[in-house]
Each structure stands twice: as C-alpha cells, then as structure tokens.
Coordinates of C-alpha atoms in Angstrom, one line a residue:
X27 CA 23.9 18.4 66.6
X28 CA 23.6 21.0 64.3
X29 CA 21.8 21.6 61.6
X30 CA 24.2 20.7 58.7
X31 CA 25.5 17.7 60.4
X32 CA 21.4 16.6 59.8
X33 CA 21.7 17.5 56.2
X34 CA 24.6 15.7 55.7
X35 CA 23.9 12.8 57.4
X36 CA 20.5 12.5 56.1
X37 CA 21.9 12.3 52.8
X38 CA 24.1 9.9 53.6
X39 CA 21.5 7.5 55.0
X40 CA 19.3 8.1 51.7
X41 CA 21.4 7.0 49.6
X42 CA 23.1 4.0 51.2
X43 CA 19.8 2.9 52.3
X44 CA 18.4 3.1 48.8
X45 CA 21.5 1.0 47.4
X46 CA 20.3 -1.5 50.7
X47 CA 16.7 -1.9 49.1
X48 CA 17.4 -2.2 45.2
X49 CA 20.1 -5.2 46.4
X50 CA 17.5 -6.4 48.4
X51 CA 15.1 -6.6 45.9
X52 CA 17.3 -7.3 43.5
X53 CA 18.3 -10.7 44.9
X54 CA 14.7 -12.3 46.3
X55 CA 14.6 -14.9 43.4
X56 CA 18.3 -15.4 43.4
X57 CA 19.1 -19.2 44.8
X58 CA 21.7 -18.5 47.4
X59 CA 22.3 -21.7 48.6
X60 CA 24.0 -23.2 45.1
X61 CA 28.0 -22.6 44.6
X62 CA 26.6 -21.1 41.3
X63 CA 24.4 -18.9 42.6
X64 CA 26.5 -17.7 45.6
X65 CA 29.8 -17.4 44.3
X66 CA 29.4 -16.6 40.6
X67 CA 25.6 -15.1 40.8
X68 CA 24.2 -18.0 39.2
X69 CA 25.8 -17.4 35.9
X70 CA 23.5 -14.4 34.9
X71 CA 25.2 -11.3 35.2
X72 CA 25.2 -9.0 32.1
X73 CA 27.7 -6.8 30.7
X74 CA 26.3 -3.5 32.2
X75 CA 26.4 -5.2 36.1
X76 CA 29.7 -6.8 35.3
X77 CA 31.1 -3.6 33.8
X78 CA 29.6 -1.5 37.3
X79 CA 30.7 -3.9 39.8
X80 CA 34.4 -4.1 38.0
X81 CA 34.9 -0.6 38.2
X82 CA 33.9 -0.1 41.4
X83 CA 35.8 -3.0 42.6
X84 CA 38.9 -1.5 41.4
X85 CA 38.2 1.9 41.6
X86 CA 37.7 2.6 45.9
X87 CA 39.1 5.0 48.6
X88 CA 42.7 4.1 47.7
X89 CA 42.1 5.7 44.4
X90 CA 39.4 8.5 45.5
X91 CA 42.0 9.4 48.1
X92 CA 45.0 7.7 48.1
X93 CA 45.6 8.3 43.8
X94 CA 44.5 11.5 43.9
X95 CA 46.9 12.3 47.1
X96 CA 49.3 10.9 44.5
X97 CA 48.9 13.4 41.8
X98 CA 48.3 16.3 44.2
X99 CA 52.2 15.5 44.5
X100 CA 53.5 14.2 41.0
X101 CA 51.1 15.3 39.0
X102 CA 49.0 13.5 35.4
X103 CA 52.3 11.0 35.1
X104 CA 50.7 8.6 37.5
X105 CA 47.8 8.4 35.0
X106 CA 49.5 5.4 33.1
X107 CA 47.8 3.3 36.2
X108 CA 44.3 4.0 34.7
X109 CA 44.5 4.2 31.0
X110 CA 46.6 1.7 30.3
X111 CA 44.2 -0.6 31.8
X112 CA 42.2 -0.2 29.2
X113 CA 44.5 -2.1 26.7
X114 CA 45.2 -4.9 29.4
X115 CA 40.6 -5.3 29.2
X116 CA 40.8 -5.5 25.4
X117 CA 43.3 -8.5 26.4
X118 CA 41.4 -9.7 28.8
X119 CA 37.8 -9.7 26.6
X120 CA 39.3 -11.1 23.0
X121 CA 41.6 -13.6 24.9
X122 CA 41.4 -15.1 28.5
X123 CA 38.1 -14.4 29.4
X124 CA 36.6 -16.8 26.3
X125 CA 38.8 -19.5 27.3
X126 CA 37.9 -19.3 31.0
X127 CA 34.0 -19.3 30.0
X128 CA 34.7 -22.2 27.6
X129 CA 36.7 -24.0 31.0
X130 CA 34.1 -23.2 32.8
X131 CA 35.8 -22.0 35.9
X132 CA 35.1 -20.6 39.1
X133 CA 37.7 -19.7 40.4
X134 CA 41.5 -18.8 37.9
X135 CA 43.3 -21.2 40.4
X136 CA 41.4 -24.2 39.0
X137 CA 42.9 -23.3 35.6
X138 CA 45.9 -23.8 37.2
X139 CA 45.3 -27.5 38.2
X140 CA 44.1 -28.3 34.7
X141 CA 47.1 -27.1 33.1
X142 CA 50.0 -28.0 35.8
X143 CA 48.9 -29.8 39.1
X144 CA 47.1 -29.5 42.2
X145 CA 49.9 -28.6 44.2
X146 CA 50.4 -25.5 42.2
X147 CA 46.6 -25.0 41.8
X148 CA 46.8 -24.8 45.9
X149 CA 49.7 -23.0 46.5
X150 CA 48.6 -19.9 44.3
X151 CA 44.8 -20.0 46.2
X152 CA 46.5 -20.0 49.7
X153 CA 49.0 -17.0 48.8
X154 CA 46.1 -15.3 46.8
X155 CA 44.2 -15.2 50.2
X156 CA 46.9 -14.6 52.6
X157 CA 47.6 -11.4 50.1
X158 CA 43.6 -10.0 50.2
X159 CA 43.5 -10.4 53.9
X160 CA 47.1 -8.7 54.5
X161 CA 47.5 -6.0 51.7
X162 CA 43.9 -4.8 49.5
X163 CA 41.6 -5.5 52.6
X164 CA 43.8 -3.7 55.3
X165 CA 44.4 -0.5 53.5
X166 CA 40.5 -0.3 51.8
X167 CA 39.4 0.3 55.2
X168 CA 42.0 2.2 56.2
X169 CA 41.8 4.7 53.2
X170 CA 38.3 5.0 53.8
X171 CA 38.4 5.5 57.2
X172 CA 40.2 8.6 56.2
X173 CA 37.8 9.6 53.9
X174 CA 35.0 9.2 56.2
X175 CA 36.1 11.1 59.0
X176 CA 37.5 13.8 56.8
X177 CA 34.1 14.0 55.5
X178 CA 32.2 13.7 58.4
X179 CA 34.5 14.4 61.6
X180 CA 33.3 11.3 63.4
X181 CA 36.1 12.0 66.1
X182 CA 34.3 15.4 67.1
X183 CA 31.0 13.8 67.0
X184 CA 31.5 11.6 69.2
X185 CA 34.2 13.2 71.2
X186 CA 37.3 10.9 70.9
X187 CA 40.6 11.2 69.4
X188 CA 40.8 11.0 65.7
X189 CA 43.1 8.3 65.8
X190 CA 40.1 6.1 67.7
X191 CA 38.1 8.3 65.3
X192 CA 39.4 6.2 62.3
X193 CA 39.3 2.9 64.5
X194 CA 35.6 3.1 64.7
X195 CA 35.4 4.1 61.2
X196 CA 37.1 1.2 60.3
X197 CA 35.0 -1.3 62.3
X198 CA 31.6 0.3 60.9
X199 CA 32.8 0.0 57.4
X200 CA 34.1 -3.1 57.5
X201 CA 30.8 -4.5 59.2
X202 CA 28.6 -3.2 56.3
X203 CA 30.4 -4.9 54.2
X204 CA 31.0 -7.9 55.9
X205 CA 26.9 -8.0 55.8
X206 CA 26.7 -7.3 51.6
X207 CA 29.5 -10.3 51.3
X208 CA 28.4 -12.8 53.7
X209 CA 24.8 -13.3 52.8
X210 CA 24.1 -12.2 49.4
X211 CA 27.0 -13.3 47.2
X212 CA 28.6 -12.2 44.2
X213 CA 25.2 -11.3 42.7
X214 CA 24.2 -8.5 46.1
X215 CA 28.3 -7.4 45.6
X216 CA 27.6 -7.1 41.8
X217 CA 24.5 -5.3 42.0
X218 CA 25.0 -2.8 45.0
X219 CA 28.5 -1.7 42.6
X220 CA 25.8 -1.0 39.6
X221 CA 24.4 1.6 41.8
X222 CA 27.2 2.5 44.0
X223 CA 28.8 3.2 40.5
X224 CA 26.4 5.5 38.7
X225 CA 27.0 7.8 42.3
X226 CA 30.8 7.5 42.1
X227 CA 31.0 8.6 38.5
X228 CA 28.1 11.3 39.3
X229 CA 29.6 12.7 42.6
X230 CA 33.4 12.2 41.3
X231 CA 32.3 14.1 38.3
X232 CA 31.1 16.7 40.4
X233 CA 34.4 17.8 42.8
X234 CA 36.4 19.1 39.8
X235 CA 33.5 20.9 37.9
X236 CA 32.5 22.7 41.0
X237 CA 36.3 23.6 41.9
X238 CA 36.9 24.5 38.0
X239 CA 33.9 26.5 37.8
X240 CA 34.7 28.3 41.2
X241 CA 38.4 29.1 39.8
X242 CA 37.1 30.2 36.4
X243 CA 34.3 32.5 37.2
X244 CA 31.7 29.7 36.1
X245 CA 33.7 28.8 33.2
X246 CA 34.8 24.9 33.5
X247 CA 37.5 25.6 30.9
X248 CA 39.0 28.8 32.0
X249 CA 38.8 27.1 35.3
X250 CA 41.4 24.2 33.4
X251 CA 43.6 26.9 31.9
X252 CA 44.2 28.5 34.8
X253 CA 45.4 25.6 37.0
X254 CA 47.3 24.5 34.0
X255 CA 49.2 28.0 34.2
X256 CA 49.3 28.0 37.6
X257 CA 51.5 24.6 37.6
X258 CA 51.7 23.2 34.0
X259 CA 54.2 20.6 35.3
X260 CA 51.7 18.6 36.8
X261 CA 50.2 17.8 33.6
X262 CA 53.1 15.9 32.4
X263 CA 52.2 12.5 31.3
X264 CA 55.8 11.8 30.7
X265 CA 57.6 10.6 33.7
X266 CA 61.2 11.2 33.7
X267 CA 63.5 8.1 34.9
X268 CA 64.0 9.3 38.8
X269 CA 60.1 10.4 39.2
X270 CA 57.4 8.3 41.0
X271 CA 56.5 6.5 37.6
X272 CA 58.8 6.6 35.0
X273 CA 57.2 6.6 31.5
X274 CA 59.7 3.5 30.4
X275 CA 57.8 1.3 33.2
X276 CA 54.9 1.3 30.6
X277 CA 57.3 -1.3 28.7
X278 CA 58.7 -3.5 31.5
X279 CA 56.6 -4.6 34.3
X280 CA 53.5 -1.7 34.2
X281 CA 51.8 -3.8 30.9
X282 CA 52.2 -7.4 33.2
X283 CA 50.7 -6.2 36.3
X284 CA 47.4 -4.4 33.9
X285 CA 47.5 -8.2 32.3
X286 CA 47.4 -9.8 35.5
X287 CA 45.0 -7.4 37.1
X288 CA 42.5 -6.8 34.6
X289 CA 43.1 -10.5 33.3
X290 CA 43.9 -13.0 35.7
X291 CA 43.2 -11.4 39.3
X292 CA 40.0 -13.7 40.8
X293 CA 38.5 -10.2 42.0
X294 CA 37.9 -8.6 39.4
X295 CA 37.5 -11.4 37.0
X296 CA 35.1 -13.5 38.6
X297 CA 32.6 -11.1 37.6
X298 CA 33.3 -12.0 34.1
X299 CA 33.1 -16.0 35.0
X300 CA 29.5 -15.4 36.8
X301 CA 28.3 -13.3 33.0
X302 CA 25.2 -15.7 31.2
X303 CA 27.6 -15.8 28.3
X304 CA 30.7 -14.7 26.2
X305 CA 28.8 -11.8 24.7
X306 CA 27.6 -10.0 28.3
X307 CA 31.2 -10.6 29.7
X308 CA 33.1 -9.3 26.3
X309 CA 30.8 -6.3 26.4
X310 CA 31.2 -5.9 30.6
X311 CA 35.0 -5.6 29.9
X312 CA 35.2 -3.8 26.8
X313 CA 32.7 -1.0 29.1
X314 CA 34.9 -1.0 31.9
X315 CA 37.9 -0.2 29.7
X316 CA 35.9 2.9 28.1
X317 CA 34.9 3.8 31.9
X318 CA 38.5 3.7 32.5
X319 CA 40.0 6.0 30.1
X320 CA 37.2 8.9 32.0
X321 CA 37.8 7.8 35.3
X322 CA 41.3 10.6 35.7
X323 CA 39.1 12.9 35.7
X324 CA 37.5 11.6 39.0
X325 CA 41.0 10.3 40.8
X326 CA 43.8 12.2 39.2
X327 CA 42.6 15.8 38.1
X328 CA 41.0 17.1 41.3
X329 CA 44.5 16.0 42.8
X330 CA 46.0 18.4 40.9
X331 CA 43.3 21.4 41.1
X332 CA 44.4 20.4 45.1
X333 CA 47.5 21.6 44.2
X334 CA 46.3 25.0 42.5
X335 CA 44.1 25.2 46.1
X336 CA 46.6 24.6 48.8
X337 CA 49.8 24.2 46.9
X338 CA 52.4 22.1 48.8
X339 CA 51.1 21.8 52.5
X340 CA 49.6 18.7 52.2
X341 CA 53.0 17.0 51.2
X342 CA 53.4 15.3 54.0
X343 CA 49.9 14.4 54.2
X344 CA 49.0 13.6 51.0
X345 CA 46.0 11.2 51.6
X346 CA 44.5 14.2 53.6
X347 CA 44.3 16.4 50.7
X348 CA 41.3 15.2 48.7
X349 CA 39.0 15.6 51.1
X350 CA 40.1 19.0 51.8
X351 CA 38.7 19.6 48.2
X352 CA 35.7 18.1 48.8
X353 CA 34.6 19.9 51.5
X354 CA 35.7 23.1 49.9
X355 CA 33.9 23.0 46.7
X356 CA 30.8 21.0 47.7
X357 CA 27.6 22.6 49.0
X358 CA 26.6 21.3 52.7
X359 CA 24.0 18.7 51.2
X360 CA 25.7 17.1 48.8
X361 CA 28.6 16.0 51.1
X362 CA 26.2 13.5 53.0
X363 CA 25.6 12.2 49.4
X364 CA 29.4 12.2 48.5
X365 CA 30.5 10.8 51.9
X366 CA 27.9 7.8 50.7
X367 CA 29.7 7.0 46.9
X368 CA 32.8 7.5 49.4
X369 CA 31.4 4.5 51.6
X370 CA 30.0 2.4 48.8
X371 CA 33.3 2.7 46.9
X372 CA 34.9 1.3 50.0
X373 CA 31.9 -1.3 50.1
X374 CA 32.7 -2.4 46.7
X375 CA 36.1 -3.5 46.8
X376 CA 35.7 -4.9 50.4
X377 CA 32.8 -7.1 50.1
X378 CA 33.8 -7.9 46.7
X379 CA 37.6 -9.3 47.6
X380 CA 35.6 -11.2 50.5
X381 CA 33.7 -13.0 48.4
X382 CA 36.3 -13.7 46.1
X383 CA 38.7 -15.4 49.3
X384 CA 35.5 -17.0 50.3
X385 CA 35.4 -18.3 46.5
X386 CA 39.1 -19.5 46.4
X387 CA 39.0 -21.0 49.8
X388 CA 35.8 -23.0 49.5
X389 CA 36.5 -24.1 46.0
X390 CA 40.3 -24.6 46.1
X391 CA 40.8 -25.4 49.6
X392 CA 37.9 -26.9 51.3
X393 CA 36.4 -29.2 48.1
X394 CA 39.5 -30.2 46.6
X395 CA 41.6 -31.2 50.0
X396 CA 39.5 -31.0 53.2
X397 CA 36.2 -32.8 51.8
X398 CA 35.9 -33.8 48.2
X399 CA 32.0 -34.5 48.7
X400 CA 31.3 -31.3 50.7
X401 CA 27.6 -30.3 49.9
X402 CA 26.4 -27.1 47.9
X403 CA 24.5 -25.9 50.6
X404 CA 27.8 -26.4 53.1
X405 CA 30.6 -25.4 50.9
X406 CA 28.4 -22.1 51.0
X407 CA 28.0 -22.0 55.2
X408 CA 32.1 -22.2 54.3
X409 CA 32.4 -19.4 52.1
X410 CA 30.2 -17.3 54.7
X411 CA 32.5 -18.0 57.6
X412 CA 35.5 -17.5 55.6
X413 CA 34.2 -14.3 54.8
X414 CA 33.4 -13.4 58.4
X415 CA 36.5 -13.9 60.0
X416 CA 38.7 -12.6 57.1
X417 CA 36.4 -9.5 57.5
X418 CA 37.8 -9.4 61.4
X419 CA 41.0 -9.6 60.9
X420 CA 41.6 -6.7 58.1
X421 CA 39.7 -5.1 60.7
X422 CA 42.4 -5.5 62.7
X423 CA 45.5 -4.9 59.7
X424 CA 43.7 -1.5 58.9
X425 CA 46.0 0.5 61.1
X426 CA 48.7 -0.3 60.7
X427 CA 48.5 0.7 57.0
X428 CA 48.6 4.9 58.3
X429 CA 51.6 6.6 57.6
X430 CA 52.8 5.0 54.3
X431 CA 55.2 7.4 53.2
X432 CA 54.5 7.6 49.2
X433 CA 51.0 7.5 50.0
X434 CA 48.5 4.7 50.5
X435 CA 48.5 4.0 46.4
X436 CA 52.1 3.7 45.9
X437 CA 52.1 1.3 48.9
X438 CA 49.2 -1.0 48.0
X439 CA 51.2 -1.6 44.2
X440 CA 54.3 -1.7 45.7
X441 CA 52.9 -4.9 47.7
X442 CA 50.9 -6.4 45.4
X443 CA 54.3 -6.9 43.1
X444 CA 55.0 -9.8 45.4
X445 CA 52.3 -12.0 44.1
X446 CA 51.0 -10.2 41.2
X447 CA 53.9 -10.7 38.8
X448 CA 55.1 -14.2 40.0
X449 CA 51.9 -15.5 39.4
X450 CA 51.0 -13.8 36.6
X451 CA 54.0 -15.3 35.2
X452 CA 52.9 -18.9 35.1
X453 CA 49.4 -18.3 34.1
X454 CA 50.9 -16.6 30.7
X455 CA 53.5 -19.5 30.5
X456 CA 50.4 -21.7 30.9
X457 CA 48.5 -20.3 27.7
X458 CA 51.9 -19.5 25.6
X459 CA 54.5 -21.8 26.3
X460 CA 52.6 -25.2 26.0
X461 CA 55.5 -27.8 26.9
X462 CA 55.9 -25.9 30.4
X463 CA 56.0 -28.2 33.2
X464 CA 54.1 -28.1 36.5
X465 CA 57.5 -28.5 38.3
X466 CA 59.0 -25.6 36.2
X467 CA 55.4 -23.6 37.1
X468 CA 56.5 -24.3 41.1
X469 CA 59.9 -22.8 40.7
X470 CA 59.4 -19.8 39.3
X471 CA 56.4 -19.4 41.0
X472 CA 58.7 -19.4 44.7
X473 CA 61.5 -17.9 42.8
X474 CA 59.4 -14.7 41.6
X475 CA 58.1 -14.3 45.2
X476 CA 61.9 -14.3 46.8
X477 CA 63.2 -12.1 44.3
X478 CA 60.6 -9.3 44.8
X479 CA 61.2 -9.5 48.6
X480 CA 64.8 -10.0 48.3
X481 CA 65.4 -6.5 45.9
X482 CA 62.3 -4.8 47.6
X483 CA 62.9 -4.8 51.3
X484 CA 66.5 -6.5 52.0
X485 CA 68.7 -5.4 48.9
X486 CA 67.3 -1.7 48.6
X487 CA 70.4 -0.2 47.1
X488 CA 70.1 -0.9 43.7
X489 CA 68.0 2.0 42.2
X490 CA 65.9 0.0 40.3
X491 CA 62.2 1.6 40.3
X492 CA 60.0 -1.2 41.5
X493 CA 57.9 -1.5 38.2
X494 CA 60.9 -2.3 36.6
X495 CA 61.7 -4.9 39.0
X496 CA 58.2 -6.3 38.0
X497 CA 59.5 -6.7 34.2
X498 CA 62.9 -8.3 35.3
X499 CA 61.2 -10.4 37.6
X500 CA 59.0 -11.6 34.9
X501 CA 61.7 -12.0 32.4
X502 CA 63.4 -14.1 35.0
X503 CA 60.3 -16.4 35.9
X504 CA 59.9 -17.2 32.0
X505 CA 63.3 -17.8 31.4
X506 CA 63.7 -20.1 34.7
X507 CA 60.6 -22.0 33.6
X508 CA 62.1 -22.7 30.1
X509 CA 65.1 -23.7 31.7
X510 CA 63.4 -26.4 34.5
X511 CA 61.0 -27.4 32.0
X512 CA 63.8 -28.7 29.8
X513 CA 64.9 -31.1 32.1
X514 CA 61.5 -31.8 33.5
X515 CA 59.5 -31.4 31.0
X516 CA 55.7 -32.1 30.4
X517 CA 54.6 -35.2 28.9
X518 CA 52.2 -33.5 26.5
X519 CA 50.5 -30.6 25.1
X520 CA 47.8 -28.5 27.1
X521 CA 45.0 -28.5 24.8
X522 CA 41.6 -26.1 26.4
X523 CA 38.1 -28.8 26.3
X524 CA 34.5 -26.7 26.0
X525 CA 32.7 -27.7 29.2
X526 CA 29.5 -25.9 27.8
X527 CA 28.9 -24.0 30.9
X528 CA 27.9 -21.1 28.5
X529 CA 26.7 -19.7 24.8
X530 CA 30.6 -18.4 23.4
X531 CA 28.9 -16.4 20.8
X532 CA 31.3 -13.0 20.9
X533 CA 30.0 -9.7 21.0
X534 CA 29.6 -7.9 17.5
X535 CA 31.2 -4.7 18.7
X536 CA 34.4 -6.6 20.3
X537 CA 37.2 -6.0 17.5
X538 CA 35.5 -2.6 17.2
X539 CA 35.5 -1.3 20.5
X540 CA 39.1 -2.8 21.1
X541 CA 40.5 -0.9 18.7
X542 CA 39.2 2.3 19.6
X543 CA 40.4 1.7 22.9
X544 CA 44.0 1.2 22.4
X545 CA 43.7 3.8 19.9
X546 CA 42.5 6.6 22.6
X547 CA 45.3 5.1 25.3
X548 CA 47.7 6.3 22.6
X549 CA 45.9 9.0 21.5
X550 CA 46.3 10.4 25.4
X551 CA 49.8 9.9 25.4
X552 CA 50.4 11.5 21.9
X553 CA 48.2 14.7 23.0
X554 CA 49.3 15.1 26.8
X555 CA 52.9 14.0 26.0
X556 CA 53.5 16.8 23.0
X557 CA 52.4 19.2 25.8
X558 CA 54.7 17.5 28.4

C-alpha cells in the first residue's frame, strides 16, 4: 500500500470515526426504547439539527454525482431542482408543518386517516415503503458506490473487477448505515447529518474554489469568467421546451413535486414532526431553504467547470465525471476527508429513509392492523427489523440502478413521479377542498398512479416532458376527486383539533425570512436569465 493510499484513508477513518463518537455521545441520555424517542427523537430536535439532517437527507451522492453529472451535460438549467425548493420550505414552515405539530403526528399517513379513512391512510404507507425500498434506497447506494470507488479505487485495492468493486462498495455502505438507523433512531440519523453536514458544505465548497483558482491563476473569479467564456451556454437558467428541463415545467408539475417533497414526503418531514416546538421546526425549514439557494455551488457548478476540464468525453458517462474533478483539483489528503462527506452524504439519506419505512410500517402498519395494543418497547424491536431487512434488499436493487441513460438524477425524479404527485394530490385536496370524500381520495389516488405508468413507460409517444405530465396528472387527480366527491360526498367538514403535543408559538423571523427567500429564487432567475 502506498503511501498516499495511508493518507487518504487515514483521513477518511478520522473523520467518519469522529462523526461515530459525537452521535455516540450525543445520544447516551436519549430514551430509545419509547416510539417518541426512537422515531421522532423524543420531540427535541432544534432548528439547527433539523435544518442539518434535512439537507443532508436530501442532498446525497445522487446529487454530489449524479446532479452534477447532470449539468456537466445541460448545464445551470437543471438548477430549478434546488432553488425552487426554497419557495416549496417557506410553504412548508408558514403552512403544513404548524398544522402537523398542532395534529401531533408521527407519521403524514396518519393525517390521512384523520381526514379520509384508514384504508387510504394504509394504502399510501404501503406504496410509500414499497417506493423507498425500490427507487431512493437502490440508487443512494448505487451512486455512492460510484463515488467511493472513484475516489478510492477499491477494485484495485483489492484486486477484483470494478463491477464487484461497486458490489462491495455497496454492501459496506449500506451496513454503516444500516448500524446508524437500526439502533439509534431519528435522533443518531439527525445528529450524525449535523456533522456530516458542516463537511459536505466545507468539502463541496472546496472542489470548485480549488478548480477556479487553478483555472484563474489563483483568482476565484477570473477562474468563473473564464469557464463562462469557454462555454457560456451552460450557464443558461432558461431551459428551452425540448431541453432536459424546460423552464415552463416550473409552472406545471416542478412547483407540486417541491410541495410534496419539501412538504409532505415523511423523510424529510419527520424531522420537523420530532422539533420541541413550532418555533425550532419553522426556523429548521426556513435554514434549509437559505442552505438551498448556496447548495448549486456544491452540485451544479463544478459540473460545469467538468465541462471546461474534459469537455464532452464523459457524455456517456456522466455520473463518472465528478469524481474526475475531484481527484484533479484536490491535494492527496484531503481526498480521504472528501471521500468521508461523500460517505456520510450517502449515510444520511440511507439511514434516514430507513428510519422513516421503519416509522411508517410500525406506526401505520403494525399498530393500526396487525396489533392495536403492541408495546412501546416492541413496536420499536419492529421498526429495527423493518429497517434491517429493507436495508438487505436495496442492497440487492443497487445494481441494477447502473446504466441509467440521463443519469442517475433524472432517473430517480423520473420514478418518484409515480407516487409523488398522486399522493401529493390528496394530501392538498385534504387541507383545500374540505367536502372531499375518502372514496374520491382512493380514486384519484389509483388513478394518478396508472396514469403516470400508463404515459411514462407504455404510451411513450406523446412528447410530453415528464414534469409536465406531473402537472396534468395533478390537474386530473383534483378534478376526478371533485367529480367522485359529488356523488359520494363527505358527510362533513374536516376541521384540524390541537392535540397539544407541542408549544405552536411561531418563530419571529418566519414572515421575514420567507420573504427573502422567494425573493432571492426570483432574483436568480431575473439575474442568470437576462444573461441566458
């Protein structure tokens, strides 16, 4: 082994080992054995770990490698992904996210009971799972399988192929984070992101000041002019109609799916349900939205100084290219470090969707229809199984994920449409449309689902870019439930009871903030579009 291979994997081992001992110690007075404490950290998060572990359980490999493999090819118009998300958190922190703490929930299918019925409560849990386990959890791994051994050439190490290379990647990752999930909870996930966090924004930071400062003689900014005169097409915010992301898609269905994601998605919300009250959550979302407008520079820019590098001969390789970058512009000791952020990235959004399936499936599925009068302490032996064999089989799915052929980023949304949007679509119909039935709820909730598949994989001809197909679909859903819910129609109106679970004192910055983030989102549009 030679003697940068120790560097770098010294490094590596530092840091991930110091993230291992502050969660450690972090969690020794933390009762594990409660629901509470196990699945929403005890109610005690605050809006600095919420706003750390919701970043970095949205923000992983598939955007470290698989986003910025995106932009290496189409350039800043895929940005609308991130900074629109910052509108959809202002959403989520003025409206939902008060009347979930006032509900009391645990889990956002248990809204979906009190509003409709069981039934519908269920049948949203079971396809929320089954679409963890076979879409996010599959390609996480796989993208950061990709990332590791580009990083570290665990293939030559070891001296098998690279395709077995990535299989043992795949396993090792997905065991470490099997480990955070199953026996520490939402509160170990929460607090290994804080820290994982601080090193992806640190070490993302660092790849395009390095490679701006190498192309611009130490200069960041002559660095930025001249990779924006050596291809000022990629810094087009404006996508035109037959591009990867059309700038009208920020009308149709690109605004729902931020709603849903940011919103409504158990993932990233239940960090919000475990916050001690309204204030910590409000001012956790309203961070993450600030944190989201800066993260481009980490997972879309160096995808374009990629191009400037190696112009177009990673196109049919996109999600090769970032690492590439990486290992160009990075001195031999920080790579351990970045290889680390890399892993706990891929940590975070692993070990955090396994506690959430753990979550829905104990709480939605186990309590409510297997045994009503399960136990704390057992409902929590459930969610630690359900984690561990869920962790197995995306172990399994990660494969099959190589090859996509827009890139692991455009695949991952592109399959997410077929549950996003549908139920997305009764959860707003819940809050807005108050004489909505539970029957109408169930038919545009299977609808939705069959119309995706149907125009997305069986009627492919129609030239209809697949965000767009979100807002039809959506349209569709509403109108359908209008429609049912005439001629079944709910007895009464949905009126939301305080369970005083929490203090829902807001935050004093909250109309501030929000404003000034939507006001940025178009600011970036009005600047990089007038340039476009």
């Amino acid at each position: 082994m030679n003697s940068d291979l120790i560097i770098i994997l010294a490094s590596f081992i530092l840091f991930t080992g110091g993230v291992a001992l502050f969660t450690w110690l972090s969690l020794r007075k933390t009762n594990l054995t409660s629901s509470d404490g196990y699945f929403l950290g005890g109610r005690s998060l605050t809006g600095t770990v919420i706003a750390g572990s919701m970043l970095l359980t949205n923000i992983s490999s598939e955007h470290l490698i698989g986003m910025n493999g995106n932009s290496y090819v189409n350039g800043f118009i895929v940005i609308a992904w991130e900074v629109t998300s910052s509108i959809a958190l202002v959403v989520a922190a003025v409206f939902f996210v008060p009347k979930y703490l006032k509900m009391g929930l645990t889990t956002i299918p248990q809204f979906l009971e009190n509003r409709f019925d069981s039934f519908t409560r269920s049948l949203v849990a079971i396809i929320l799972i089954f679409s963890f386990v076979v879409t996010l959890l599959p390609i996480v791994l796989y993208s950061g399988a990709i990332g590791i051994e580009s990083l570290f050439g665990v293939s030559e190490i070891l001296g098998i192929s690279k395709t077995e290379g990535l299989w043992v990647t795949v396993v090792i990752i997905g065991a470490i984070g099997s480990i955070y999930a199953i026996f520490g909870g939402l509160k170990a996930v929460a607090f290994s992101d804080t820290i994982n966090g601080f090193g992806l924004l640190i070490g993302g930071l660092l790849i395009p000041i390095l490679a701006l400062m190498a192309i611009g003689g130490g200069n960041v900014l002559d660095g930025l002019a001249e990779v924006y005169e050596f291809a000022p097409q990629k810094f087009n915010v404006i996508g035109a109609p037959d591009s990867v992301l059309p700038f009208e898609v920020l009308f149709t269905g690109l605004i729902i799916n931020q709603l849903y994601f940011w919103g409504m998605n158990q993932t990233i919300i239940q960090r919000a349900l475990g916050a001690k009250n309204l204030k910590e959550a409000q001012k956790g979302l309203l961070l993450t939205g600030l944190f989201k407008i800066l993260i481009p520079l980490i997972i879309i820019l160096p995808g374009v100084i990629c191009f400037y590098y190696f112009q177009d001969s990673f196109y049919g390789n996109q999600d090769s290219v970032y690492p590439q970058l990486v290992k160009k512009v990075l001195p031999t000791w920080l790579i351990g470090f970045f290889a680390a952020v890399i892993m706990g990235a891929v940590l975070s959004t692993f070990n955090s969707v396994l506690n959430s399936v753990a979550t829905l499936f104990s709480i939605d599925i186990v309590k409510k229809h297997i045994k009503k009068d399960i136990s704390d302490g057992k409902l929590v032996v459930v969610g630690k199984a359900t984690s561990a064999i869920l962790a197995v089989v995306a172990i399994f799915a990660a494969p099959l994920m190589a090859n996509a052929p827009d890139g692991l980023y455009q695949l991952l949304q592109e399959l997410n449409g077929i549950y996003f949007i549908p139920i997305a679509s009764i959860l707003l119909a819940g809050f807005f449309m108050k004489r909505v039935s539970a029957t109408g709820a169930k038919v545009a909730l299977v609808f939705g689902l069959l119309f995706y598949i149907f125009m997305s994989w069986i009627y492919t001809g129609h030239g209809i870019h697949f965000v767009h197909l979100w807002g039809i679909e959506f349209v569709l859903n509403v109108a359908l439930m209008f429609i049912v819910s005439h001629f079944y129609p709910r007895k009464d109106d949905y009126e939301i009871t305080d369970v005083g679970a929490v203090n829902l004192t807001s935050w004093k910055y909250t109309k501030a903030m929000s404003i000034g983030l939507c006001l940025v989102t178009v600011l970036i549009y009005v600047l990089l579009g007038s340039n476009s």
